[in-house]
Tab-separated table of C-alpha atoms and ligand atoms in Angstrom:
chain	number	residue	atom	x	y	z
A	1	MET	CA	-64.972	-26.535	-28.312
A	2	ALA	CA	-68.606	-27.825	-27.301
A	3	GLU	CA	-68.661	-30.776	-25.606
A	4	GLY	CA	-72.754	-31.323	-26.665
A	5	LYS	CA	-73.492	-28.814	-28.800
A	6	LYS	CA	-73.364	-28.840	-32.539
A	7	LEU	CA	-71.608	-27.159	-33.879
A	8	ALA	CA	-71.616	-27.867	-37.702
A	9	GLY	CA	-74.007	-25.696	-40.625
A	10	ALA	CA	-74.103	-22.182	-41.327
A	11	GLY	CA	-72.011	-19.605	-39.971
A	12	LEU	CA	-68.783	-21.260	-40.274
A	13	ARG	CA	-69.818	-23.461	-36.816
A	14	GLY	CA	-67.490	-25.360	-35.596
A	15	GLN	CA	-65.158	-24.531	-38.775
A	16	VAL	CA	-61.564	-23.968	-37.463
A	17	ALA	CA	-60.544	-20.430	-38.848
A	18	GLY	CA	-57.236	-20.007	-37.388
A	19	LYS	CA	-55.277	-20.611	-34.242
A	20	THR	CA	-54.422	-17.971	-30.378
A	21	ALA	CA	-53.748	-18.190	-26.952
A	22	LEU	CA	-55.953	-15.259	-25.899
A	23	SER	CA	-59.064	-17.641	-25.056
A	24	THR	CA	-60.598	-19.885	-24.212
A	25	VAL	CA	-64.182	-20.920	-25.136
A	26	GLY	CA	-66.602	-23.423	-23.903
A	27	LYS	CA	-63.200	-26.388	-24.498
A	28	SER	CA	-65.238	-28.133	-21.471
A	29	GLY	CA	-69.239	-26.980	-22.593
A	30	SER	CA	-68.859	-23.904	-20.380
A	31	GLY	CA	-65.944	-22.302	-19.650
A	32	LEU	CA	-63.570	-19.333	-20.113
A	33	THR	CA	-60.409	-18.846	-19.950
A	34	TYR	CA	-57.846	-15.781	-20.908
A	35	ARG	CA	-54.194	-17.152	-21.282
A	36	GLY	CA	-54.482	-19.607	-19.502
A	37	TYR	CA	-56.528	-18.311	-16.247
A	38	ASP	CA	-59.966	-18.736	-15.548
A	39	VAL	CA	-62.762	-15.835	-16.194
A	40	LYS	CA	-64.275	-15.967	-12.649
A	41	ASP	CA	-60.724	-16.077	-11.001
A	42	LEU	CA	-59.756	-12.729	-12.845
A	43	ALA	CA	-62.742	-11.328	-12.004
A	44	GLU	CA	-62.707	-11.565	-8.314
A	45	HIS	CA	-58.803	-11.288	-8.583
A	46	CYS	CA	-57.982	-8.262	-11.079
A	47	GLN	CA	-59.356	-4.886	-12.259
A	48	PHE	CA	-60.105	-4.751	-16.217
A	49	GLU	CA	-56.206	-2.174	-16.507
A	50	GLU	CA	-54.710	-5.521	-14.981
A	51	VAL	CA	-56.912	-7.897	-17.334
A	52	ALA	CA	-56.628	-5.735	-20.755
A	53	TYR	CA	-52.051	-6.017	-19.413
A	54	LEU	CA	-52.431	-9.774	-19.634
A	55	ILE	CA	-54.359	-9.627	-23.149
A	56	LEU	CA	-51.975	-6.522	-24.857
A	57	LYS	CA	-48.906	-8.168	-23.594
A	58	GLY	CA	-49.320	-11.778	-22.608
A	59	GLU	CA	-48.662	-11.517	-18.754
A	60	LEU	CA	-50.563	-10.809	-16.131
A	61	PRO	CA	-48.917	-7.399	-14.659
A	62	THR	CA	-46.242	-6.768	-11.363
A	63	GLN	CA	-47.778	-4.393	-9.270
A	64	ALA	CA	-45.753	-1.770	-10.784
A	65	GLN	CA	-46.038	-2.713	-14.297
A	66	LEU	CA	-49.020	-2.088	-13.415
A	67	ASP	CA	-49.051	1.286	-12.135
A	68	GLU	CA	-46.994	2.292	-14.827
A	69	TYR	CA	-49.230	1.449	-17.454
A	70	THR	CA	-52.634	2.744	-15.080
A	71	ALA	CA	-51.063	6.117	-15.224
A	72	LYS	CA	-49.798	5.830	-18.865
A	73	LEU	CA	-54.167	5.687	-19.366
A	74	LYS	CA	-54.361	8.349	-17.605
A	75	THR	CA	-52.548	10.452	-19.008
A	76	LEU	CA	-54.066	9.776	-23.256
A	77	ARG	CA	-57.859	10.391	-21.229
A	78	GLY	CA	-58.237	14.135	-23.453
A	79	LEU	CA	-60.132	14.337	-26.499
A	80	PRO	CA	-57.260	16.136	-29.320
A	81	GLN	CA	-59.787	19.335	-30.511
A	82	ALA	CA	-60.722	18.111	-33.782
A	83	LEU	CA	-62.372	15.016	-32.405
A	84	LYS	CA	-64.034	17.431	-30.148
A	85	GLU	CA	-65.777	18.742	-33.224
A	86	VAL	CA	-67.205	16.686	-34.526
A	87	LEU	CA	-68.338	14.907	-31.803
A	88	GLU	CA	-70.182	17.941	-31.030
A	89	ARG	CA	-72.158	16.966	-34.775
A	90	ILE	CA	-73.738	13.939	-33.896
A	91	PRO	CA	-77.575	14.760	-33.433
A	92	LYS	CA	-78.039	13.590	-30.216
A	93	ASP	CA	-80.748	10.587	-31.543
A	94	ALA	CA	-77.583	9.049	-33.074
A	95	HIS	CA	-77.542	5.373	-32.489
A	96	PRO	CA	-74.142	6.228	-29.585
A	97	MET	CA	-72.678	2.837	-31.278
A	98	ASP	CA	-72.759	5.100	-34.495
A	99	VAL	CA	-70.941	7.139	-32.234
A	100	MET	CA	-68.213	5.027	-31.142
A	101	ARG	CA	-67.047	4.256	-34.770
A	102	THR	CA	-67.053	7.830	-35.823
A	103	GLY	CA	-64.918	8.173	-32.633
A	104	CYS	CA	-62.356	5.905	-33.682
A	105	SER	CA	-62.927	6.453	-36.922
A	106	MET	CA	-61.851	10.213	-36.719
A	107	LEU	CA	-58.799	9.083	-34.016
A	108	GLY	CA	-57.425	7.473	-36.592
A	109	ASN	CA	-56.999	10.244	-38.765
A	110	LEU	CA	-55.701	12.722	-36.628
A	111	GLU	CA	-53.307	10.079	-34.568
A	112	GLN	CA	-51.924	7.119	-37.972
A	113	GLU	CA	-51.168	4.117	-37.439
A	114	ASP	CA	-47.447	4.028	-38.579
A	115	THR	CA	-48.599	1.717	-41.424
A	116	SER	CA	-45.001	2.992	-43.634
A	117	VAL	CA	-43.155	-0.145	-43.839
A	118	LEU	CA	-45.143	-3.567	-45.049
A	119	GLY	CA	-46.277	-5.336	-42.352
A	120	VAL	CA	-44.782	-3.542	-39.767
A	121	PHE	CA	-46.369	-2.245	-37.236
A	122	PRO	CA	-44.220	-0.363	-34.745
A	123	ASN	CA	-46.315	1.827	-33.065
A	124	GLN	CA	-49.362	-0.622	-32.390
A	125	GLU	CA	-49.111	-1.290	-28.987
A	126	ASP	CA	-49.133	3.079	-27.771
A	127	CYS	CA	-52.748	2.982	-30.570
A	128	VAL	CA	-54.592	1.358	-28.222
A	129	ASP	CA	-53.623	2.212	-25.240
A	130	ARG	CA	-54.521	5.218	-26.595
A	131	MET	CA	-58.162	4.015	-27.495
A	132	LEU	CA	-58.626	1.675	-24.990
A	133	ALA	CA	-58.038	5.559	-22.832
A	134	CYS	CA	-60.016	7.974	-24.939
A	135	PHE	CA	-62.720	5.882	-25.356
A	136	PRO	CA	-64.905	6.846	-22.241
A	137	SER	CA	-63.902	10.259	-23.226
A	138	ILE	CA	-65.492	9.718	-26.653
A	139	ILE	CA	-68.863	8.307	-25.721
A	140	CYS	CA	-69.162	10.538	-22.703
A	141	TYR	CA	-68.444	13.898	-24.405
A	142	TRP	CA	-70.962	13.567	-27.378
A	143	TYR	CA	-73.664	12.074	-25.451
A	144	ARG	CA	-73.309	14.629	-22.753
A	145	PHE	CA	-73.063	17.577	-25.232
A	146	SER	CA	-75.515	16.599	-26.772
A	147	HIS	CA	-77.865	15.531	-24.303
A	148	ASP	CA	-77.026	18.141	-21.657
A	149	GLY	CA	-75.200	20.720	-23.752
A	150	VAL	CA	-72.433	19.876	-21.186
A	151	ARG	CA	-68.550	20.068	-22.692
A	152	VAL	CA	-67.354	17.457	-20.486
A	153	GLU	CA	-64.208	17.251	-18.543
A	154	GLU	CA	-62.239	14.559	-20.040
A	155	ASN	CA	-59.256	14.568	-18.024
A	156	THR	CA	-61.256	12.761	-14.308
A	157	ASP	CA	-58.515	11.479	-11.463
A	158	ASP	CA	-60.204	7.987	-11.374
A	159	ASP	CA	-58.083	4.765	-11.532
A	160	SER	CA	-59.468	2.895	-13.547
A	161	ILE	CA	-61.945	3.036	-16.858
A	162	GLY	CA	-64.461	2.291	-15.278
A	163	ALA	CA	-64.815	4.865	-12.739
A	164	HIS	CA	-63.456	7.839	-15.736
A	165	PHE	CA	-66.282	6.336	-18.372
A	166	LEU	CA	-69.219	7.144	-14.678
A	167	HIS	CA	-67.465	9.648	-13.534
A	168	MET	CA	-67.862	12.136	-16.605
A	169	LEU	CA	-71.384	10.265	-17.028
A	170	ARG	CA	-72.547	11.741	-13.871
A	171	ASP	CA	-70.352	14.655	-12.942
A	172	GLU	CA	-69.599	13.188	-9.716
A	173	ALA	CA	-66.658	9.919	-8.292
A	174	PRO	CA	-69.014	6.587	-8.373
A	175	SER	CA	-69.455	4.417	-5.416
A	176	GLU	CA	-66.608	1.998	-4.554
A	177	LEU	CA	-69.734	-0.789	-5.482
A	178	HIS	CA	-70.511	0.461	-8.509
A	179	GLU	CA	-66.214	1.048	-9.619
A	180	ARG	CA	-66.378	-3.009	-8.075
A	181	VAL	CA	-69.244	-3.477	-10.862
A	182	MET	CA	-67.906	-1.633	-13.719
A	183	ASN	CA	-64.443	-3.132	-13.553
A	184	VAL	CA	-65.404	-7.154	-12.726
A	185	SER	CA	-68.614	-5.950	-16.317
A	186	LEU	CA	-64.822	-4.730	-17.670
A	187	ILE	CA	-63.383	-8.032	-17.715
A	188	LEU	CA	-66.070	-10.488	-18.121
A	189	TYR	CA	-66.409	-8.750	-21.480
A	190	ALA	CA	-63.264	-8.763	-22.194
A	191	GLU	CA	-62.171	-11.023	-24.440
A	192	HIS	CA	-63.756	-14.127	-26.823
A	193	GLU	CA	-62.118	-15.942	-29.699
A	194	PHE	CA	-63.804	-15.814	-32.698
A	195	ASN	CA	-66.730	-14.134	-32.028
A	196	ALA	CA	-68.469	-12.062	-34.805
A	197	SER	CA	-66.728	-8.472	-34.057
A	198	THR	CA	-63.332	-9.902	-33.193
A	199	PHE	CA	-63.629	-12.185	-36.764
A	200	THR	CA	-64.167	-8.928	-38.660
A	201	ALA	CA	-60.766	-6.918	-37.377
A	202	ARG	CA	-59.094	-10.188	-37.939
A	203	VAL	CA	-59.990	-10.362	-41.449
A	204	CYS	CA	-58.854	-6.595	-41.687
A	205	ALA	CA	-55.693	-6.686	-40.048
A	206	SER	CA	-55.220	-10.246	-42.445
A	207	THR	CA	-54.957	-7.700	-45.370
A	208	LEU	CA	-52.574	-5.492	-43.106
A	209	SER	CA	-54.635	-2.248	-42.186
A	210	ASP	CA	-54.489	-0.023	-40.276
A	211	ILE	CA	-55.158	-1.264	-36.173
A	212	HIS	CA	-58.175	1.534	-36.349
A	213	SER	CA	-60.508	-0.044	-39.472
A	214	CYS	CA	-59.247	-2.793	-38.058
A	215	VAL	CA	-61.727	-1.945	-34.416
A	216	THR	CA	-64.171	0.787	-36.244
A	217	GLY	CA	-64.833	-2.624	-38.864
A	218	ALA	CA	-65.137	-4.494	-35.079
A	219	ILE	CA	-67.419	-1.704	-33.802
A	220	GLY	CA	-69.947	-1.939	-36.361
A	221	SER	CA	-70.396	-6.035	-36.375
A	222	LEU	CA	-70.652	-5.806	-32.380
A	223	ARG	CA	-73.808	-3.049	-32.605
A	224	GLY	CA	-75.910	-5.476	-34.441
A	225	PRO	CA	-78.566	-7.021	-31.538
A	226	LEU	CA	-77.576	-10.505	-32.218
A	227	HIS	CA	-74.037	-9.826	-30.761
A	228	GLY	CA	-73.823	-6.688	-28.160
A	229	GLY	CA	-76.814	-4.990	-28.845
A	230	ALA	CA	-78.345	-7.941	-27.101
A	231	ASN	CA	-77.793	-5.881	-23.886
A	232	GLU	CA	-80.076	-3.340	-24.902
A	233	ALA	CA	-82.447	-4.914	-26.779
A	234	ALA	CA	-82.867	-7.604	-23.177
A	235	MET	CA	-83.703	-4.557	-20.944
A	236	ASP	CA	-86.186	-2.999	-23.277
A	237	MET	CA	-87.622	-6.376	-23.434
A	238	ILE	CA	-87.724	-5.924	-19.581
A	239	GLU	CA	-88.992	-3.109	-18.615
A	240	LYS	CA	-91.897	-2.849	-20.301
A	241	PHE	CA	-93.057	-6.111	-17.479
A	242	LYS	CA	-94.512	-5.125	-14.033
A	243	ASP	CA	-93.655	-8.016	-12.350
A	244	ALA	CA	-92.400	-11.900	-12.479
A	245	ASP	CA	-95.791	-12.847	-13.332
A	246	ASP	CA	-95.912	-10.438	-16.051
A	247	ALA	CA	-92.213	-11.541	-17.309
A	248	GLU	CA	-93.746	-14.999	-17.028
A	249	GLN	CA	-96.987	-14.763	-19.260
A	250	GLY	CA	-94.691	-12.368	-21.432
A	251	MET	CA	-92.885	-14.801	-21.762
A	252	MET	CA	-94.325	-17.017	-23.235
A	253	GLY	CA	-96.353	-15.132	-25.976
A	254	MET	CA	-93.472	-14.691	-26.869
A	255	LEU	CA	-92.251	-17.757	-27.188
A	256	GLU	CA	-95.144	-18.971	-28.614
A	257	ARG	CA	-95.418	-16.355	-31.295
A	258	LYS	CA	-91.301	-17.913	-32.142
A	259	GLU	CA	-90.437	-14.622	-30.911
A	260	LYS	CA	-86.244	-14.314	-30.468
A	261	ILE	CA	-85.349	-13.515	-27.045
A	262	MET	CA	-82.526	-11.214	-27.246
A	263	GLY	CA	-79.942	-11.762	-23.939
A	264	PHE	CA	-80.374	-16.005	-24.412
A	265	GLY	CA	-78.826	-18.486	-26.240
A	266	HIS	CA	-75.214	-18.871	-28.159
A	267	ALA	CA	-73.475	-19.632	-31.117
A	268	ILE	CA	-70.821	-21.736	-29.162
A	269	TYR	CA	-71.588	-23.094	-25.103
A	270	SER	CA	-73.818	-25.710	-24.470
A	271	GLU	CA	-75.541	-25.377	-21.120
A	272	SER	CA	-74.520	-21.768	-19.523
A	273	ASP	CA	-72.682	-18.598	-20.072
A	274	PRO	CA	-69.771	-18.773	-17.350
A	275	ARG	CA	-69.727	-14.729	-16.715
A	276	ASN	CA	-73.468	-15.058	-16.537
A	277	ALA	CA	-73.528	-16.571	-12.484
A	278	ILE	CA	-70.622	-13.287	-11.693
A	279	ILE	CA	-73.263	-10.306	-13.404
A	280	LYS	CA	-76.279	-12.173	-11.959
A	281	SER	CA	-74.623	-11.930	-8.796
A	282	TRP	CA	-73.676	-8.404	-8.981
A	283	SER	CA	-76.866	-7.440	-10.465
A	284	GLU	CA	-78.907	-9.227	-7.130
A	285	LYS	CA	-75.870	-6.988	-4.846
A	286	LEU	CA	-76.978	-3.415	-6.865
A	287	ALA	CA	-80.698	-4.287	-6.714
A	288	ALA	CA	-80.347	-4.618	-2.828
A	289	ASP	CA	-78.697	-1.211	-3.459
A	290	VAL	CA	-80.805	0.188	-4.842
A	291	GLY	CA	-83.947	-1.369	-3.094
A	292	ASP	CA	-84.996	-3.021	-6.423
A	293	THR	CA	-87.689	-4.812	-6.084
A	294	VAL	CA	-89.240	-5.502	-9.203
A	295	LEU	CA	-86.402	-5.517	-12.393
A	296	TYR	CA	-84.167	-8.478	-10.623
A	297	PRO	CA	-87.367	-11.210	-9.620
A	298	VAL	CA	-88.692	-10.050	-13.324
A	299	SER	CA	-84.916	-10.546	-14.686
A	300	VAL	CA	-85.036	-13.734	-12.758
A	301	ARG	CA	-88.394	-15.337	-13.637
A	302	CYS	CA	-87.549	-15.011	-17.591
A	303	GLU	CA	-84.331	-16.573	-17.483
A	304	GLU	CA	-86.320	-19.820	-15.519
A	305	VAL	CA	-88.873	-19.714	-17.577
A	306	MET	CA	-86.760	-19.603	-20.981
A	307	TRP	CA	-84.481	-22.583	-19.452
A	308	ARG	CA	-87.667	-24.620	-18.694
A	309	GLU	CA	-90.049	-24.364	-22.078
A	310	LYS	CA	-86.057	-23.729	-24.173
A	311	LYS	CA	-82.830	-24.765	-22.192
A	312	LEU	CA	-81.530	-21.981	-23.629
A	313	PHE	CA	-80.147	-19.977	-20.648
A	314	CYS	CA	-78.634	-16.691	-20.086
A	315	ASN	CA	-75.534	-15.451	-21.755
A	316	ALA	CA	-73.400	-12.705	-20.805
A	317	ASP	CA	-75.935	-9.716	-21.595
A	318	PHE	CA	-78.992	-11.086	-20.019
A	319	PHE	CA	-77.839	-9.241	-16.634
A	320	HIS	CA	-75.588	-6.193	-17.586
A	321	ALA	CA	-79.207	-4.730	-18.334
A	322	SER	CA	-80.462	-5.103	-15.139
A	323	ALA	CA	-76.732	-3.940	-13.384
A	324	TYR	CA	-75.923	-1.378	-15.666
A	325	HIS	CA	-79.339	0.401	-15.155
A	326	PHE	CA	-79.244	0.301	-11.281
A	327	MET	CA	-76.142	1.764	-11.361
A	328	GLY	CA	-77.815	4.467	-13.540
A	329	ILE	CA	-76.101	4.454	-16.922
A	330	PRO	CA	-78.877	4.784	-19.778
A	331	THR	CA	-79.812	1.535	-22.050
A	332	LYS	CA	-78.427	3.179	-24.957
A	333	LEU	CA	-74.308	3.016	-23.391
A	334	PHE	CA	-74.578	-0.158	-22.769
A	335	THR	CA	-73.393	-1.493	-26.116
A	336	PRO	CA	-70.289	1.649	-25.880
A	337	ILE	CA	-69.679	-0.248	-22.552
A	338	PHE	CA	-68.900	-3.597	-24.249
A	339	VAL	CA	-66.554	-1.681	-27.095
A	340	MET	CA	-64.472	-0.125	-24.173
A	341	SER	CA	-63.790	-3.500	-22.671
A	342	ARG	CA	-64.160	-5.706	-26.614
A	343	LEU	CA	-61.700	-3.738	-27.323
A	344	THR	CA	-58.235	-5.055	-25.837
A	345	GLY	CA	-59.676	-9.149	-27.217
A	346	TRP	CA	-60.142	-7.184	-30.887
A	347	ALA	CA	-56.251	-5.781	-30.546
A	348	GLY	CA	-55.369	-9.489	-29.441
A	349	HIS	CA	-55.911	-10.761	-31.798
A	350	VAL	CA	-55.080	-8.173	-34.384
A	351	PHE	CA	-51.772	-8.746	-33.944
A	352	GLU	CA	-51.469	-11.963	-33.684
A	353	GLN	CA	-53.209	-11.998	-36.402
A	354	ARG	CA	-49.956	-9.651	-37.844
A	355	ALA	CA	-47.891	-11.669	-36.650
A	356	ASP	CA	-48.329	-14.866	-38.163
A	357	ASN	CA	-50.884	-13.473	-41.270
A	358	ARG	CA	-51.548	-14.924	-44.738
A	359	ILE	CA	-55.015	-13.054	-45.622
A	360	ILE	CA	-57.752	-14.351	-44.900
A	361	ARG	CA	-60.150	-14.796	-47.676
A	362	PRO	CA	-62.579	-18.556	-47.835
A	363	SER	CA	-64.390	-19.998	-50.370
A	364	ALA	CA	-68.229	-19.739	-50.523
A	365	GLU	CA	-70.127	-22.411	-52.712
A	366	TYR	CA	-71.312	-21.404	-56.392
A	367	THR	CA	-75.587	-21.003	-56.212
A	368	GLY	CA	-75.735	-18.253	-59.083
A	369	PRO	CA	-76.877	-19.446	-62.956
A	370	GLU	CA	-74.568	-21.653	-65.409
A	371	LEU	CA	-72.858	-19.657	-67.505
A	372	ARG	CA	-74.795	-16.975	-69.960
A	373	LYS	CA	-74.263	-15.284	-72.681
A	374	VAL	CA	-74.950	-11.904	-72.132
A	375	THR	CA	-78.085	-10.502	-74.578
A	376	PRO	CA	-77.804	-6.788	-75.935
A	377	ILE	CA	-79.619	-4.324	-73.687
A	378	ALA	CA	-82.173	-3.576	-76.243
A	379	GLN	CA	-83.181	-7.287	-76.857
A	380	ARG	CA	-83.689	-8.170	-72.918
B	401	ACO	C1	-72.489	-10.736	-25.800
B	401	ACO	C2	-72.477	-11.710	-26.906
B	401	ACO	O1	-72.341	-11.579	-28.317
B	401	ACO	S1	-73.879	-12.818	-26.620
B	401	ACO	C3	-75.041	-13.014	-27.425
B	401	ACO	C4	-75.459	-12.794	-27.355
B	401	ACO	N1	-77.095	-12.471	-28.416
B	401	ACO	C5	-78.200	-12.684	-28.190
B	401	ACO	O2	-78.742	-12.561	-26.798
B	401	ACO	C6	-79.421	-12.299	-29.081
B	401	ACO	C7	-80.130	-13.778	-29.074
B	401	ACO	N2	-78.925	-14.784	-28.946
B	401	ACO	C8	-79.324	-16.035	-30.617
B	401	ACO	O3	-80.092	-15.197	-31.286
B	401	ACO	C9	-78.597	-16.763	-30.723
B	401	ACO	O4	-78.016	-17.376	-29.820
B	401	ACO	C10	-77.568	-16.504	-30.867
B	401	ACO	C11	-77.201	-15.769	-32.273
B	401	ACO	C12	-76.631	-16.068	-29.965
B	401	ACO	C13	-76.464	-17.647	-31.686
B	401	ACO	O5	-77.192	-18.744	-32.910
B	401	ACO	P1	-76.869	-20.257	-33.387
B	401	ACO	O6	-75.623	-20.115	-33.264
B	401	ACO	O7	-77.876	-19.618	-34.462
B	401	ACO	O8	-77.902	-20.386	-31.814
B	401	ACO	P2	-78.719	-22.034	-32.252
B	401	ACO	O9	-77.932	-22.994	-32.693
B	401	ACO	O10	-78.086	-22.450	-29.539
B	401	ACO	O11	-79.666	-21.920	-31.902
B	401	ACO	C14	-81.521	-23.083	-31.707
B	401	ACO	C15	-82.550	-22.994	-31.943
B	401	ACO	O12	-82.831	-22.385	-30.371
B	401	ACO	C16	-83.395	-20.629	-31.569
B	401	ACO	N3	-82.553	-20.170	-30.463
B	401	ACO	C17	-81.617	-19.980	-29.915
B	401	ACO	N4	-81.416	-18.570	-29.609
B	401	ACO	C18	-82.513	-17.905	-29.062
B	401	ACO	C19	-82.975	-16.745	-28.805
B	401	ACO	N5	-82.456	-15.943	-28.177
B	401	ACO	N6	-84.997	-16.898	-28.374
B	401	ACO	C20	-85.294	-17.265	-28.979
B	401	ACO	N7	-84.537	-18.521	-29.477
B	401	ACO	C21	-83.763	-19.396	-29.662
B	401	ACO	C22	-83.308	-21.164	-32.761
B	401	ACO	O13	-83.725	-19.914	-33.244
B	401	ACO	C23	-82.107	-22.500	-33.503
B	401	ACO	O14	-84.078	-22.489	-33.871
B	401	ACO	P3	-84.131	-24.253	-35.243
B	401	ACO	O15	-83.377	-23.915	-34.759
B	401	ACO	O16	-85.689	-23.701	-35.348
B	401	ACO	O17	-83.882	-22.148	-36.179
B	402	OAA	O1	-68.342	-15.917	-28.657
B	402	OAA	C1	-69.746	-14.941	-29.561
B	402	OAA	O2	-69.945	-15.651	-30.635
B	402	OAA	C2	-70.564	-13.991	-28.673
B	402	OAA	C3	-69.571	-13.678	-27.353
B	402	OAA	O3	-70.652	-13.574	-26.555
B	402	OAA	C4	-68.825	-12.725	-27.123
B	402	OAA	O4	-68.234	-12.438	-28.010
B	402	OAA	O5	-68.290	-11.490	-26.076
């Protein structure tokens, strides 16, 4: 747990709500590890599929295991016709996170998890592999159909999930740089201990519900601007600034008005979010790649102002906004990418919860009226 940050008060802050072997967040104030590996190390040396394997199965794969795993995932990208029909009926102006929520839920109707024996989940890993492979197809199928009138081909030949996503979105295989950044981004977002969406998944799992219900609920929690939705909100803010000085002025105004600034601050980290430096450096490379002279300097100035004025640092979401934008990803698809990645963390936690389960049911401090008698309705 963090040193230096007061972890107490509302929001269950500082309460230990269960055990996990999946990750540590802010153990030394700012670190992040997945099953004992530093996220920086993983982002530098691994593909996202390796990290997914690590989270879901406990250890990093050998080359042969990775090849088998990626080959399996590639066969699971296609969507059932009934799911495509549902996606085609969702309007263009729907919130893409609502599309993900519906897509996941519909998949759970068509390909139900086997929950026939109480507390035994024989195909949970297969269900997760299926979701991992086809979530990019769900969001791209809906997006391309509703926005471009195109029924996108979900079975691309790209090896990685990130490239597969970009390929469906843009009708062409991505550059090496873009594939690499997607890979890093998916690794950075994969797992984060008892954050709000993961805790949602664990609460649902603790009732012995099915995995699609756990993930559908988690998607709903991730949608909010205080959680995953912050990357889109950060983009909406930075794209309004015309240069770094304008950003400084705008930020100062927002701070004076005591507005919440999305992409800054964290519930657990006290001095920095270790994912920020990594995605920031890729955002800088992408800015150079596209010849940007506005958005990246604007983002850097926002970071400087927030630290100088409030000692608030960028969380994982802030520089993801410019990075995704430089890759031509529409802002409304930012949070669904987070889903494609965090699914691994949610699933890892559901497996853990199921393996050592007690229904999660905390207590509340009652603040309502004392015991009173019902007045018959005619006398009220
Ligand atoms: C991947 C992720 O999900 S990372 C989080 C993404 N979310 C965001 O970026 C949304 C913006 N940030 C926030 O709302 C918050 O920092 C949260 C939700 C992330 C954490 O909330 P908390 O744990 O309650 O924050 P914390 O206890 O550090 O807040 C301390 C003070 O700083 C303020 N503060 C925290 N973050 C911000 C911010 N982004 N902008 C302005 N003020 C802020 C709080 O309002 C609080 O002030 P107060 O004591 O006067 O009420
Ligand atoms: O841990 C949190 O509260 C939020 C977060 O950064 C994440 O889920 O990645």
